[in-house]
mmCIF file with all atom_site columns, C-alpha atoms in Angstrom:
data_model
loop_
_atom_site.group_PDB
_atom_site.id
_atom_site.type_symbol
_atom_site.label_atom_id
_atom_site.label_alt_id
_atom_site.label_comp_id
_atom_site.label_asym_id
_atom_site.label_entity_id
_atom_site.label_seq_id
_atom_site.pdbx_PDB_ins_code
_atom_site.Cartn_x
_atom_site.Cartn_y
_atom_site.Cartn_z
_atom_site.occupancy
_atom_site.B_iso_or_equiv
_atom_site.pdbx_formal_charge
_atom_site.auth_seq_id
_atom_site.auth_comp_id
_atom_site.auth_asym_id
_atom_site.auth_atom_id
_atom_site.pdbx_PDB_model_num
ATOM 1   C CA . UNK A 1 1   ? 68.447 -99.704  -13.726 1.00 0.00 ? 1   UNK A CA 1
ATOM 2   C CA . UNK A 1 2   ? 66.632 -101.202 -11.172 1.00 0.00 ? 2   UNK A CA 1
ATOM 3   C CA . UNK A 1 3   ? 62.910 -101.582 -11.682 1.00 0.00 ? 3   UNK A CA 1
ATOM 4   C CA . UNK A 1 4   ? 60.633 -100.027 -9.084  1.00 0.00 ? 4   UNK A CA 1
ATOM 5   C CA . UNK A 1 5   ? 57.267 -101.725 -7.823  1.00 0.00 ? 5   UNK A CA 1
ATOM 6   C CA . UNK A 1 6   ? 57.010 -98.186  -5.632  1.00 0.00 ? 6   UNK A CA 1
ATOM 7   C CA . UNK A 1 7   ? 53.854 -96.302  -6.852  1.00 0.00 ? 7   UNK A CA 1
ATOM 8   C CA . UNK A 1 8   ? 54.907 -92.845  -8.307  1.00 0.00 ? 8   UNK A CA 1
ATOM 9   C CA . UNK A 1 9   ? 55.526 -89.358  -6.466  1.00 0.00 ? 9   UNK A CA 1
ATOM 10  C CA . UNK A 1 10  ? 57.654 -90.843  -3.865  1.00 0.00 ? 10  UNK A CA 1
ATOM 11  C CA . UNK A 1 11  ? 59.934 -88.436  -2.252  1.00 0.00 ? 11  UNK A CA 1
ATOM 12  C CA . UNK A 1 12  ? 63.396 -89.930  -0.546  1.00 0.00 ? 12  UNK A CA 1
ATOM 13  C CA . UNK A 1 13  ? 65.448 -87.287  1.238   1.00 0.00 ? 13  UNK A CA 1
ATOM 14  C CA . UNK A 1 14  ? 69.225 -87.804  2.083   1.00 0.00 ? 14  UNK A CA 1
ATOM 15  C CA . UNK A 1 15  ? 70.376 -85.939  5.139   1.00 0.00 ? 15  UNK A CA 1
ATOM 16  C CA . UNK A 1 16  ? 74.060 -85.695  6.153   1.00 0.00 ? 16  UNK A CA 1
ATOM 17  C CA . UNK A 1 17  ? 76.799 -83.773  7.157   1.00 0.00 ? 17  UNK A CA 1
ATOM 18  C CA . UNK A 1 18  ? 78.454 -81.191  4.744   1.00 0.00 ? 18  UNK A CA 1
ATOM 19  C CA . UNK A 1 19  ? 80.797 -83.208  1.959   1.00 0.00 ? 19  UNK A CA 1
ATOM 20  C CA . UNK A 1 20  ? 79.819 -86.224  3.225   1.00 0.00 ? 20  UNK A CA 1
ATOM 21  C CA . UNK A 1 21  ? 78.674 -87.327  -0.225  1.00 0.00 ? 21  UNK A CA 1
ATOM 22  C CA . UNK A 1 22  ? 74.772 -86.319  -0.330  1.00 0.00 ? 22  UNK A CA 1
ATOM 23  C CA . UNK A 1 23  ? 75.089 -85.161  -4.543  1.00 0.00 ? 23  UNK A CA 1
ATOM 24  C CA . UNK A 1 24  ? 77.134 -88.106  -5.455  1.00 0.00 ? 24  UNK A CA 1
ATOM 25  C CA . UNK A 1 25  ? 75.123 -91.020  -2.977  1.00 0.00 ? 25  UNK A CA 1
ATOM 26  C CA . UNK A 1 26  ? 71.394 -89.457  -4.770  1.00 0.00 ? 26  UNK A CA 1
ATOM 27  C CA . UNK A 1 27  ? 72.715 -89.287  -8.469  1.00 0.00 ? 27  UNK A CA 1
ATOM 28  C CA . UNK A 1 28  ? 74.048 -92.962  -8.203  1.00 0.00 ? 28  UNK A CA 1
ATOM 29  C CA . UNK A 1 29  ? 70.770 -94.153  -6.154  1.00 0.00 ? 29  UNK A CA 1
ATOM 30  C CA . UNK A 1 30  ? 68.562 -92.044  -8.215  1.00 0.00 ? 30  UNK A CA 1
ATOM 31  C CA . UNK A 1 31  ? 70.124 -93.575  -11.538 1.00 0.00 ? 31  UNK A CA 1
ATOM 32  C CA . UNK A 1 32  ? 68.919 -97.108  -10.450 1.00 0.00 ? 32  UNK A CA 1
ATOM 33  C CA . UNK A 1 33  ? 66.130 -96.671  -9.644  1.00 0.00 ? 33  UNK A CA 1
ATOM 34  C CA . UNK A 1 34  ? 64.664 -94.060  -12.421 1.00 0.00 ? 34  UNK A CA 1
ATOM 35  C CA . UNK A 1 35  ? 63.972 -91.342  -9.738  1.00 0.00 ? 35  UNK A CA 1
ATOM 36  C CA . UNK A 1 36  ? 65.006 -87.626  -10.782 1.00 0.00 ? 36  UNK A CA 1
ATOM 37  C CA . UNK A 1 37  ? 66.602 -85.254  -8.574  1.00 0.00 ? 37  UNK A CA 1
ATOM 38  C CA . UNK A 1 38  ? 66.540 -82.108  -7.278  1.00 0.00 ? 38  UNK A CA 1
ATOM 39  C CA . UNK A 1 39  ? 70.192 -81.017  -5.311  1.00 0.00 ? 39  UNK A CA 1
ATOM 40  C CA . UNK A 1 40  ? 71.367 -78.255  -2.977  1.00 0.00 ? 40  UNK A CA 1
ATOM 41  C CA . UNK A 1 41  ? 71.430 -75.141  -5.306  1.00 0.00 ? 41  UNK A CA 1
ATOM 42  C CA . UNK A 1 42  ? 74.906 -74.359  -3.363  1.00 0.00 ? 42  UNK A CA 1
ATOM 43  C CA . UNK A 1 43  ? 77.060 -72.448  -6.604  1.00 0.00 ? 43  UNK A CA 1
ATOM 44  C CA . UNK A 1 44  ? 74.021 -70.599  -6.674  1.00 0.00 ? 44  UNK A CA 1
ATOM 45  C CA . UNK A 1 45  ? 73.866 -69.125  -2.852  1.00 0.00 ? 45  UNK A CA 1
ATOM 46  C CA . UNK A 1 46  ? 75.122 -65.469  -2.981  1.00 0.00 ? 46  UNK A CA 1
ATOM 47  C CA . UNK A 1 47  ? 76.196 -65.971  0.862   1.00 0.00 ? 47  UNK A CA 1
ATOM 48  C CA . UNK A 1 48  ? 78.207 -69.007  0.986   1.00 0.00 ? 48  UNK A CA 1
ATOM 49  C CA . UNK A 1 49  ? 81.668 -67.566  0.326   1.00 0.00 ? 49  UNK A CA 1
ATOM 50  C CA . UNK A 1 50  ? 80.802 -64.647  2.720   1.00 0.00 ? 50  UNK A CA 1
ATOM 51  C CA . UNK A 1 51  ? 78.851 -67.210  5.591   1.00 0.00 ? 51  UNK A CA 1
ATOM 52  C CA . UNK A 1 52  ? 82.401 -68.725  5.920   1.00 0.00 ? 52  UNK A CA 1
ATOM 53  C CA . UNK A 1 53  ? 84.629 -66.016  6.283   1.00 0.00 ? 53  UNK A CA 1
ATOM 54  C CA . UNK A 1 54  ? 81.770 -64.231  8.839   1.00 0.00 ? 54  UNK A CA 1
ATOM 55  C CA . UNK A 1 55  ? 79.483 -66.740  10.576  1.00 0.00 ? 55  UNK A CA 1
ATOM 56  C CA . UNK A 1 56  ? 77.679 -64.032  12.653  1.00 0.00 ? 56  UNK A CA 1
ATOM 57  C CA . UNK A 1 57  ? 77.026 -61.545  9.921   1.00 0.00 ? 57  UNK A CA 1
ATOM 58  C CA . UNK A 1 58  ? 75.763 -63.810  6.948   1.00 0.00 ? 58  UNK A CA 1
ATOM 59  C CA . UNK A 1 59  ? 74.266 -67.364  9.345   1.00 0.00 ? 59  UNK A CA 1
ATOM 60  C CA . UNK A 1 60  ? 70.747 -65.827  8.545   1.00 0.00 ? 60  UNK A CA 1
ATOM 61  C CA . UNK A 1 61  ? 70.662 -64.583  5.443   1.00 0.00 ? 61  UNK A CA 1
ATOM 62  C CA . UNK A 1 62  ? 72.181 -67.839  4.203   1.00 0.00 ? 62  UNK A CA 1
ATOM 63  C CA . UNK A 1 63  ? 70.137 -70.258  6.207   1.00 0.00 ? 63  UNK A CA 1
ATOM 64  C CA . UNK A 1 64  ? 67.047 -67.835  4.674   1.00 0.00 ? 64  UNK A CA 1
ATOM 65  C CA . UNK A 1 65  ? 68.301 -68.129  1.200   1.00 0.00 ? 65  UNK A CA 1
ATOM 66  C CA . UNK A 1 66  ? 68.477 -71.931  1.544   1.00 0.00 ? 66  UNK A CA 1
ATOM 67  C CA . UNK A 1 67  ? 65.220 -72.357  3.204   1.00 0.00 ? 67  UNK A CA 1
ATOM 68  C CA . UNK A 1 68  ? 63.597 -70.583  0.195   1.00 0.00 ? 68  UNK A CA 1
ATOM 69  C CA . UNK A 1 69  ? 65.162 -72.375  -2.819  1.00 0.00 ? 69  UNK A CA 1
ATOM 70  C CA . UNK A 1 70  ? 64.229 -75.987  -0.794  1.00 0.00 ? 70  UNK A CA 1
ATOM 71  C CA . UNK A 1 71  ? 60.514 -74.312  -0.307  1.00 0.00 ? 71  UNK A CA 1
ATOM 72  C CA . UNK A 1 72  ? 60.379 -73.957  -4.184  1.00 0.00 ? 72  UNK A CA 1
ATOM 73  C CA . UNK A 1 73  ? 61.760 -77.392  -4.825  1.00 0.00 ? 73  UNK A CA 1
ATOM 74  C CA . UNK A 1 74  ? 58.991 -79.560  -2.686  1.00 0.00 ? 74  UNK A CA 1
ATOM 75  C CA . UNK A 1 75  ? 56.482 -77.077  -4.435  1.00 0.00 ? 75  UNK A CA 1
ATOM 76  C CA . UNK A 1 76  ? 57.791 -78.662  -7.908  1.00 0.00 ? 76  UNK A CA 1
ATOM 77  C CA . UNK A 1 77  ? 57.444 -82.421  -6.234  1.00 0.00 ? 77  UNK A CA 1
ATOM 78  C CA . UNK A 1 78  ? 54.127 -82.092  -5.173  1.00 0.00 ? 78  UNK A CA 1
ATOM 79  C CA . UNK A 1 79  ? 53.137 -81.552  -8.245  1.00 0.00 ? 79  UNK A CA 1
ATOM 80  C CA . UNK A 1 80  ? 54.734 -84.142  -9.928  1.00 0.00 ? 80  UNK A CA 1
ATOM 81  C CA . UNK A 1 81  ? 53.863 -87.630  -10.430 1.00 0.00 ? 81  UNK A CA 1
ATOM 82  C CA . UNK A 1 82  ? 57.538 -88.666  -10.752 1.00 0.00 ? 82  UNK A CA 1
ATOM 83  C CA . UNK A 1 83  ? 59.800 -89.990  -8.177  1.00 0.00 ? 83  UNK A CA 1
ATOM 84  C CA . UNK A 1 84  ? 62.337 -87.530  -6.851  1.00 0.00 ? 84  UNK A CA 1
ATOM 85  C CA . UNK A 1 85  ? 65.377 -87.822  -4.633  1.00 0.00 ? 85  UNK A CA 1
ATOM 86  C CA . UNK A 1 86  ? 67.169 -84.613  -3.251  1.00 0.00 ? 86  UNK A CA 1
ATOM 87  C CA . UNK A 1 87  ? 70.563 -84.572  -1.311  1.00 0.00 ? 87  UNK A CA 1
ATOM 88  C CA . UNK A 1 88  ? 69.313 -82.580  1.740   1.00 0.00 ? 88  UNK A CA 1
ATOM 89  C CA . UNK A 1 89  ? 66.410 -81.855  3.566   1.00 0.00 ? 89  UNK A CA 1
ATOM 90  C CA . UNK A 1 90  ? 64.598 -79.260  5.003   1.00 0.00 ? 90  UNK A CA 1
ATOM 91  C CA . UNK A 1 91  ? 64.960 -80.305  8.058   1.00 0.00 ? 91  UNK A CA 1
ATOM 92  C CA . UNK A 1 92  ? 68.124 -80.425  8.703   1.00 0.00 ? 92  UNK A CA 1
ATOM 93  C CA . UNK A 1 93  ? 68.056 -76.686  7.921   1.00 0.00 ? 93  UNK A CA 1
ATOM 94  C CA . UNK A 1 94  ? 66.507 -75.522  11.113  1.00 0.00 ? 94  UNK A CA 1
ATOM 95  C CA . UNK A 1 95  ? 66.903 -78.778  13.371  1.00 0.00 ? 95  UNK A CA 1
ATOM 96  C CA . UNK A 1 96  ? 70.989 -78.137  13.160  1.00 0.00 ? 96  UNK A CA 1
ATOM 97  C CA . UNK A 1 97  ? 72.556 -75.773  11.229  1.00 0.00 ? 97  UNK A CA 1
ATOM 98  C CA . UNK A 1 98  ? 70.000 -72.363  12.393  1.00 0.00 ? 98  UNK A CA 1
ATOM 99  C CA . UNK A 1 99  ? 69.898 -73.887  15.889  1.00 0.00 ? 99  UNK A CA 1
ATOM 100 C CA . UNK A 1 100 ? 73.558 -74.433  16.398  1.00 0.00 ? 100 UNK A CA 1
ATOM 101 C CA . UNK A 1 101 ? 74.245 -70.702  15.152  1.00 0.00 ? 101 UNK A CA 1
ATOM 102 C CA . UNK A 1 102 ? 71.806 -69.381  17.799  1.00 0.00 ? 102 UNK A CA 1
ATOM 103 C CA . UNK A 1 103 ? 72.896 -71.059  20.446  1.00 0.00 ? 103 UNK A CA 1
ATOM 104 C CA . UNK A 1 104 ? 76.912 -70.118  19.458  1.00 0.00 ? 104 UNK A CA 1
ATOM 105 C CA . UNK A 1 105 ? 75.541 -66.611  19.095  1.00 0.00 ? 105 UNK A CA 1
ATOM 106 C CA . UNK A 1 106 ? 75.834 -66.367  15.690  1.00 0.00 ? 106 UNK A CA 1
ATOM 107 C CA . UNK A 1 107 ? 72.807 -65.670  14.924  1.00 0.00 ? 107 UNK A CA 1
ATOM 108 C CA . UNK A 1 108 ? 70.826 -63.242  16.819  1.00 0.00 ? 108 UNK A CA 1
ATOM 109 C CA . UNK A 1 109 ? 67.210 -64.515  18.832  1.00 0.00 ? 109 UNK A CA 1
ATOM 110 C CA . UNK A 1 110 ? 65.404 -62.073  16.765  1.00 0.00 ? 110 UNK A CA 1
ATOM 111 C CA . UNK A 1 111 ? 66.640 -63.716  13.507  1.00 0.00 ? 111 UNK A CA 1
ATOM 112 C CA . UNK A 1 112 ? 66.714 -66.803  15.038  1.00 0.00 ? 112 UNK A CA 1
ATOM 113 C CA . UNK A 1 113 ? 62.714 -66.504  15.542  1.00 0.00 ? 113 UNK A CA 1
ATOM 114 C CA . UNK A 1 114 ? 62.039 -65.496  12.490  1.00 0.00 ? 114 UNK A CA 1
ATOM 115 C CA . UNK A 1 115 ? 63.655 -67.871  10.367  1.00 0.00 ? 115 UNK A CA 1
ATOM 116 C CA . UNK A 1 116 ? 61.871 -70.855  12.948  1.00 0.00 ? 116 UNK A CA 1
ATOM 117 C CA . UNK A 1 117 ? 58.379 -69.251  12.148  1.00 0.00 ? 117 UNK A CA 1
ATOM 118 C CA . UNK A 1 118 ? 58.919 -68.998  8.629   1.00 0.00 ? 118 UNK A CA 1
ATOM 119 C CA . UNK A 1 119 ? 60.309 -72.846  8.609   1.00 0.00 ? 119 UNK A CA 1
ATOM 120 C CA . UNK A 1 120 ? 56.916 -73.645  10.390  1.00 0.00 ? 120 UNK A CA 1
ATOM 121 C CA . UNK A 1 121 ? 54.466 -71.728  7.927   1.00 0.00 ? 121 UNK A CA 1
ATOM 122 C CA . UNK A 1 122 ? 56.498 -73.061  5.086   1.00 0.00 ? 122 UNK A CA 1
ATOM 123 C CA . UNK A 1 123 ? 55.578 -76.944  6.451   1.00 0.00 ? 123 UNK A CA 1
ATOM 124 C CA . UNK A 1 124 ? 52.532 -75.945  7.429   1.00 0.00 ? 124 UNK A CA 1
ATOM 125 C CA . UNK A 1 125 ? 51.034 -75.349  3.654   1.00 0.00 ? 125 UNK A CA 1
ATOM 126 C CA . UNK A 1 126 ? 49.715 -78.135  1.546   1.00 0.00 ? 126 UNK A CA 1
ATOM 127 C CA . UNK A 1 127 ? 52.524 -77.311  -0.934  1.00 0.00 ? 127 UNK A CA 1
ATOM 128 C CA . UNK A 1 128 ? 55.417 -78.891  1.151   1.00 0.00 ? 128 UNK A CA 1
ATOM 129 C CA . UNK A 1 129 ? 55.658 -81.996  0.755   1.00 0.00 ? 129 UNK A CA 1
ATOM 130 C CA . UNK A 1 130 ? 57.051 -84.520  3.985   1.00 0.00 ? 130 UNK A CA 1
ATOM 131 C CA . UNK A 1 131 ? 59.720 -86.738  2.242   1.00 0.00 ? 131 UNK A CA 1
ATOM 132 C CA . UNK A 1 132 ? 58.094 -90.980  2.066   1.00 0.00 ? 132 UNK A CA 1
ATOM 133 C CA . UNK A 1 133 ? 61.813 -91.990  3.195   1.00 0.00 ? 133 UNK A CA 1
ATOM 134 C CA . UNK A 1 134 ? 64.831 -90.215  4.939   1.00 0.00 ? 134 UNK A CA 1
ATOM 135 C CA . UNK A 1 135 ? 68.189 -91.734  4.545   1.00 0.00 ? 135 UNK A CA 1
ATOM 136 C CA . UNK A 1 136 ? 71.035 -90.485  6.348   1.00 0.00 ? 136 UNK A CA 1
ATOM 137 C CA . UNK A 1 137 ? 74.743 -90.892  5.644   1.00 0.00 ? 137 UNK A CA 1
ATOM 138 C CA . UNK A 1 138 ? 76.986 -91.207  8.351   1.00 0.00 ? 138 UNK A CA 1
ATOM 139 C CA . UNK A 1 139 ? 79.778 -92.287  9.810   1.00 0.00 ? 139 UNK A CA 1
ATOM 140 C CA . UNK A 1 140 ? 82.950 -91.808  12.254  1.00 0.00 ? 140 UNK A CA 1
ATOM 141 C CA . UNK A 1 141 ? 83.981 -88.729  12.935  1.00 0.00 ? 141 UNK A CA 1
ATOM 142 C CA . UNK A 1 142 ? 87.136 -89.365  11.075  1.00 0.00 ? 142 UNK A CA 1
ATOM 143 C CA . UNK A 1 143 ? 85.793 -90.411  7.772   1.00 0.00 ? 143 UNK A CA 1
ATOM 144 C CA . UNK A 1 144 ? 83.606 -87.655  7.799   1.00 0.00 ? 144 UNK A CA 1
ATOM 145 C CA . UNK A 1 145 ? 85.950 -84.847  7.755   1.00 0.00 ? 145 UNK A CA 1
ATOM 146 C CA . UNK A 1 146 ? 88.393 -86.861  5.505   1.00 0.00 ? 146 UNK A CA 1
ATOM 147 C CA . UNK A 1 147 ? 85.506 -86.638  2.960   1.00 0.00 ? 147 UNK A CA 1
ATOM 148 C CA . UNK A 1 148 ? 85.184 -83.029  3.303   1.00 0.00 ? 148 UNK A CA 1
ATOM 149 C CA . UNK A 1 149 ? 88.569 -82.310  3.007   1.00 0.00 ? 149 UNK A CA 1
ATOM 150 C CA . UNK A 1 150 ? 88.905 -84.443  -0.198  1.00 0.00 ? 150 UNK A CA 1
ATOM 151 C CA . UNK A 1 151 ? 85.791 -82.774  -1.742  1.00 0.00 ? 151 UNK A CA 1
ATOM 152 C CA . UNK A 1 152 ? 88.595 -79.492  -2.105  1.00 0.00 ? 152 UNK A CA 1
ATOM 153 C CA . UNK A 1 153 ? 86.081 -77.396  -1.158  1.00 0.00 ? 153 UNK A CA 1
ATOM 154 C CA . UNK A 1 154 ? 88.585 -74.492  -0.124  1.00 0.00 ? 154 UNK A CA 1
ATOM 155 C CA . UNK A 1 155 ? 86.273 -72.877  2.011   1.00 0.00 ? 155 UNK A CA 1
ATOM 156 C CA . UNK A 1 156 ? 85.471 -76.066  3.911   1.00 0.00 ? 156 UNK A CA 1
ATOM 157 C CA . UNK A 1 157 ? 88.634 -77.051  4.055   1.00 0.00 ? 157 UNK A CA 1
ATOM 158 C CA . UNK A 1 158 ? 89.660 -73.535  5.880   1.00 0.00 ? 158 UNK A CA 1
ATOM 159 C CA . UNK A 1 159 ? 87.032 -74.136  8.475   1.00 0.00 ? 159 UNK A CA 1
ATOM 160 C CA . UNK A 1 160 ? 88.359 -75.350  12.019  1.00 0.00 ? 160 UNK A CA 1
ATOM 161 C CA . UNK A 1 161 ? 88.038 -78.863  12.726  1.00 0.00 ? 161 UNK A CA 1
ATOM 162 C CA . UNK A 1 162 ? 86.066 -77.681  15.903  1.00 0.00 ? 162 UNK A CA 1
ATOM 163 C CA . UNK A 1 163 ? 82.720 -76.562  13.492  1.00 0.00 ? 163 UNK A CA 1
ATOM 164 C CA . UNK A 1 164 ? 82.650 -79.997  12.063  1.00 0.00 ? 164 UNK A CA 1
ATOM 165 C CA . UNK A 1 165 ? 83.543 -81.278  15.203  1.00 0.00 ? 165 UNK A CA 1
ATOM 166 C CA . UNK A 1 166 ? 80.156 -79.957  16.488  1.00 0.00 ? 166 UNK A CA 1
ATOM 167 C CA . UNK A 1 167 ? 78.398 -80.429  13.398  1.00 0.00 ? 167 UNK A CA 1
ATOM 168 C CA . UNK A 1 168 ? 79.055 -84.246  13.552  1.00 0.00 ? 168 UNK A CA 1
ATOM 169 C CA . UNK A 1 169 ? 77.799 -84.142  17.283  1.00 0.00 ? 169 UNK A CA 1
ATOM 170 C CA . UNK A 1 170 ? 74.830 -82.328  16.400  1.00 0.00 ? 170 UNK A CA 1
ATOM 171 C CA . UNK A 1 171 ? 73.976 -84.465  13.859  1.00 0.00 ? 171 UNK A CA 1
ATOM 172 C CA . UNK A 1 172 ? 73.885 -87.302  15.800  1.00 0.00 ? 172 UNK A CA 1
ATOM 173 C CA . UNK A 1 173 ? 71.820 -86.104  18.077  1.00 0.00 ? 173 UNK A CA 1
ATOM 174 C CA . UNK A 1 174 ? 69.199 -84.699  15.514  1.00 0.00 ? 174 UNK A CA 1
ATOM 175 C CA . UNK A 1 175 ? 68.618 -88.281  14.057  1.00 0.00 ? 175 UNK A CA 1
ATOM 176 C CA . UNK A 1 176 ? 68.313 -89.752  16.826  1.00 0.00 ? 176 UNK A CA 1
ATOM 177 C CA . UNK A 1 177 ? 65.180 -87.478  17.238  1.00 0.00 ? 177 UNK A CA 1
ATOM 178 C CA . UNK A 1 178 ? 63.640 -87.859  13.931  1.00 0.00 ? 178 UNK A CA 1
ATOM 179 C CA . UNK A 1 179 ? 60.085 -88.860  13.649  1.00 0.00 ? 179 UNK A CA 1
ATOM 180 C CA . UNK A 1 180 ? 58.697 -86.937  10.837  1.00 0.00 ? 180 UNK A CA 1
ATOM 181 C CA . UNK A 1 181 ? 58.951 -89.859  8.424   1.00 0.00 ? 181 UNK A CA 1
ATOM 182 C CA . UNK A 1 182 ? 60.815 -93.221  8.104   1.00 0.00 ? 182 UNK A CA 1
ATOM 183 C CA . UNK A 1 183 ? 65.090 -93.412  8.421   1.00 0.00 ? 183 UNK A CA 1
ATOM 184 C CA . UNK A 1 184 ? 67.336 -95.611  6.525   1.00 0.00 ? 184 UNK A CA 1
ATOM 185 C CA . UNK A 1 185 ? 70.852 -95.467  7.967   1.00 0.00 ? 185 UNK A CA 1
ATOM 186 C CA . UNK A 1 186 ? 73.571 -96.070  5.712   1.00 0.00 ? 186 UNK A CA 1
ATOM 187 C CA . UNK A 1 187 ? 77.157 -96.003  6.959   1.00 0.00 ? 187 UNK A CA 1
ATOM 188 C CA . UNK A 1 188 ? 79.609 -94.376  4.485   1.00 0.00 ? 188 UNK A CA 1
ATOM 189 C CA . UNK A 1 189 ? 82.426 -96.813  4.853   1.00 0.00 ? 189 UNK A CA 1
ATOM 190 C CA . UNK A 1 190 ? 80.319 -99.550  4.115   1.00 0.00 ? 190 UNK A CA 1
ATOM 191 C CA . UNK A 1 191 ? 79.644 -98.559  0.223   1.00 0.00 ? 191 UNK A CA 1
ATOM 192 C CA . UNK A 1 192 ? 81.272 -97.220  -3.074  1.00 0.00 ? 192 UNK A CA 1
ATOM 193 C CA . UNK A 1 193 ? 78.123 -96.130  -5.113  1.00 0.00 ? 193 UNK A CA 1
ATOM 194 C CA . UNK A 1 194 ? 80.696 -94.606  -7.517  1.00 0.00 ? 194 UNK A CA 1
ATOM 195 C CA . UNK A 1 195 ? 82.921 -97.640  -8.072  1.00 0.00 ? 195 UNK A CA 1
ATOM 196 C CA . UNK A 1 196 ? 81.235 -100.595 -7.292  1.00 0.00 ? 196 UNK A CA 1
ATOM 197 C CA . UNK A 1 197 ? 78.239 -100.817 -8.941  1.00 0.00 ? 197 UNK A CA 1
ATOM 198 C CA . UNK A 1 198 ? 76.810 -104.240 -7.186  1.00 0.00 ? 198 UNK A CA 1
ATOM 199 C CA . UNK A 1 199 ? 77.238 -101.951 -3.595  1.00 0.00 ? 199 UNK A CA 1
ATOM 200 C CA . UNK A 1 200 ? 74.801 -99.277  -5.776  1.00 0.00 ? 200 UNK A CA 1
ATOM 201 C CA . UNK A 1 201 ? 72.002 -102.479 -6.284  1.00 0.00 ? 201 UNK A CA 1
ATOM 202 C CA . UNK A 1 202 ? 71.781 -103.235 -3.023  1.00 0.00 ? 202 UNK A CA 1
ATOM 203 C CA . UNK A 1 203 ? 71.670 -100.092 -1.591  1.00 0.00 ? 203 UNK A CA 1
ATOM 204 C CA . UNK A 1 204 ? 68.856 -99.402  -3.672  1.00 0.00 ? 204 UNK A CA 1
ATOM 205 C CA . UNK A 1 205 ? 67.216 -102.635 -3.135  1.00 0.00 ? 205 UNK A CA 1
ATOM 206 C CA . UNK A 1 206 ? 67.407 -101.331 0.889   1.00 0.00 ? 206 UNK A CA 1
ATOM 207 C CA . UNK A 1 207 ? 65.481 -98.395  -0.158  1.00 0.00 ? 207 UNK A CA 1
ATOM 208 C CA . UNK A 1 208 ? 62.923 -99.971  -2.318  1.00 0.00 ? 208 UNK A CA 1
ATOM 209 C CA . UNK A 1 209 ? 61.953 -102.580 0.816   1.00 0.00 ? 209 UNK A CA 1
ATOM 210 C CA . UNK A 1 210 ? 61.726 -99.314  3.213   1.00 0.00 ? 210 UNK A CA 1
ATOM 211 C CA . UNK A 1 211 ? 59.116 -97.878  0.908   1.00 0.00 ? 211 UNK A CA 1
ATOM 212 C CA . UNK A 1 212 ? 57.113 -101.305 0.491   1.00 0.00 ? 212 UNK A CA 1
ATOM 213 C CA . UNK A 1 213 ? 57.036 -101.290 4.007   1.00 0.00 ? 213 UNK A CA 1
ATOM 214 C CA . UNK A 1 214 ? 55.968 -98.238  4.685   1.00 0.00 ? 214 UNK A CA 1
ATOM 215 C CA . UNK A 1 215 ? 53.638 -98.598  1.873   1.00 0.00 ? 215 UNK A CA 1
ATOM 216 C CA . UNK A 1 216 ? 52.210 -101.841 3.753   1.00 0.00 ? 216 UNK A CA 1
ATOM 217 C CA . UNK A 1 217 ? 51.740 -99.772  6.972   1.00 0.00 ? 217 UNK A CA 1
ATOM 218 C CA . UNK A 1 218 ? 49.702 -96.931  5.347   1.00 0.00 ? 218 UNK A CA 1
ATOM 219 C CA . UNK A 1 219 ? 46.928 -99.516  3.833   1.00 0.00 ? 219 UNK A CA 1
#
C-alpha cells in the first residue's frame, strides 16, 4: 500500500464506458492507496435484464433506479471522514446515458424532464457530495468493445455494436465538456492494474499528485 499525504474524505470518481474496467481499475487503485469503495449496485437493479431486451419501455425506470442508489451512496461519503473511490459517477448518468435515450426516442420528453430535475435537486442539496478527482478510462474504440465482450456479460454482449458505437462517441464528447471537478485521463492500453503491480504504483502515484495539486490551488 501506498501511503497517502491526501487529507481524509477525498472522493475520486472513475467514469467510463460500460465493461471498460471501472470495478476492477477502483478495487486495484483503491487497495494502494487505503481508500474504500463504493461500486455500481448493478446485480442489484431490477431493470437491467429488462432495459436490454426493451430500451424504450425500461430507459427511465432504470436510469431512475440508478440515480437513486448513487444519491444514497454520496449521502454515506459526506459523512465520512474516510477516503472513498466509486467506479461511476453521477454524472455520467444524465450527461450520456438519459440524454442519448431522449434524443433516440427512447425515452419520452416527459420522463426525460423529470429524471433531469430530479438529477438537479439531488446536486443541489448539501448531501451530494462533488467528487475531489474524476478519472476517466478510455481508449480506442476497438479496445473498448473487446473489453466488454470479454467481461461475458451476455446481455452486453447481445447488444449491437451500433449502441456502443454511440456510447463511445458520446463519451468523448461528454469529457471533453467536463468542468465540475478535476480529470485524470488514463488510457486503458497503457496499464494492467490486475497483473502488473508496478503499473498499479504509478497509477496511483498520478492520482495522489492530482489531489496535491488541487489541494495547492484551493489554499
Amino acid at each position: 500500500m501506498i501511503h497517502s499525504e491526501i487529507p481524509s474524505n477525498k472522493l475520486i470518481s472513475v467514469a467510463g464506458m460500460v465493461g471498460i474496467g471501472k470495478t476492477t481499475f477502483a478495487t486495484a487503485i483503491a487497495n494502494r492507496l487505503g481508500y474504500r469503495t463504493s461500486f455500481e449496485k448493478v446485480d442489484e437493479n431490477p431493470y437491467l435484464d429488462l432495459f436490454y431486451k426493451d430500451f424504450k419501455r425500461w430507459a427511465f425506470h432504470l436510469q431512475i433506479f440508478f440515480l437513486g442508489e448513487r444519491f444514497k451512496e454520496t449521502q454515506k461519503i459526506v459523512t465520512s471522514a474516510d477516503n472513498y473511490i466509486q467506479d461511476r459517477s453521477i454524472y455520467e448518468d444524465t450527461g450520456i446515458f438519459a440524454k442519448m435515450h431522449y434524443e433516440k426516442g427512447t425515452m419520452s420528453k416527459e420522463d426525460y424532464q423529470t429524471y433531469s430535475s430530479l438529477f438537479q435537486a439531488m446536486v443541489m442539496t448539501p448531501y451530494f457530495r462533488h467528487p475531489d478527482l474524476l478519472i476517466y478510462l478510455h481508449g480506442s474504440l476497438d479496445a473498448t468493445i473487446n473489453r466488454i465482450c470479454r467481461r461475458g456479460r451476455g446481455m452486453e454482449k447481445e447488444t449491437p455494436r451500433s449502441y456502443w458505437e454511440e456510447m463511445f462517441h458520446r463519451y468523448e464528447q461528454w469529457i471533453g465538456h467536463f468542468s465540475t471537478c478535476p480529470v485524470l485521463k488514463i488510457n486503458i492500453e497503457d496499464y494492467d492494474v490486475v497483473n502488473d503491480p508496478k503499473s498499479a504504483d504509478a497509477i496511483a502515484a498520478r492520482i495522489q499528485d492530482s489531489l496535491k495539486s488541487k489541494a495547492g490551488h484551493t489554499k
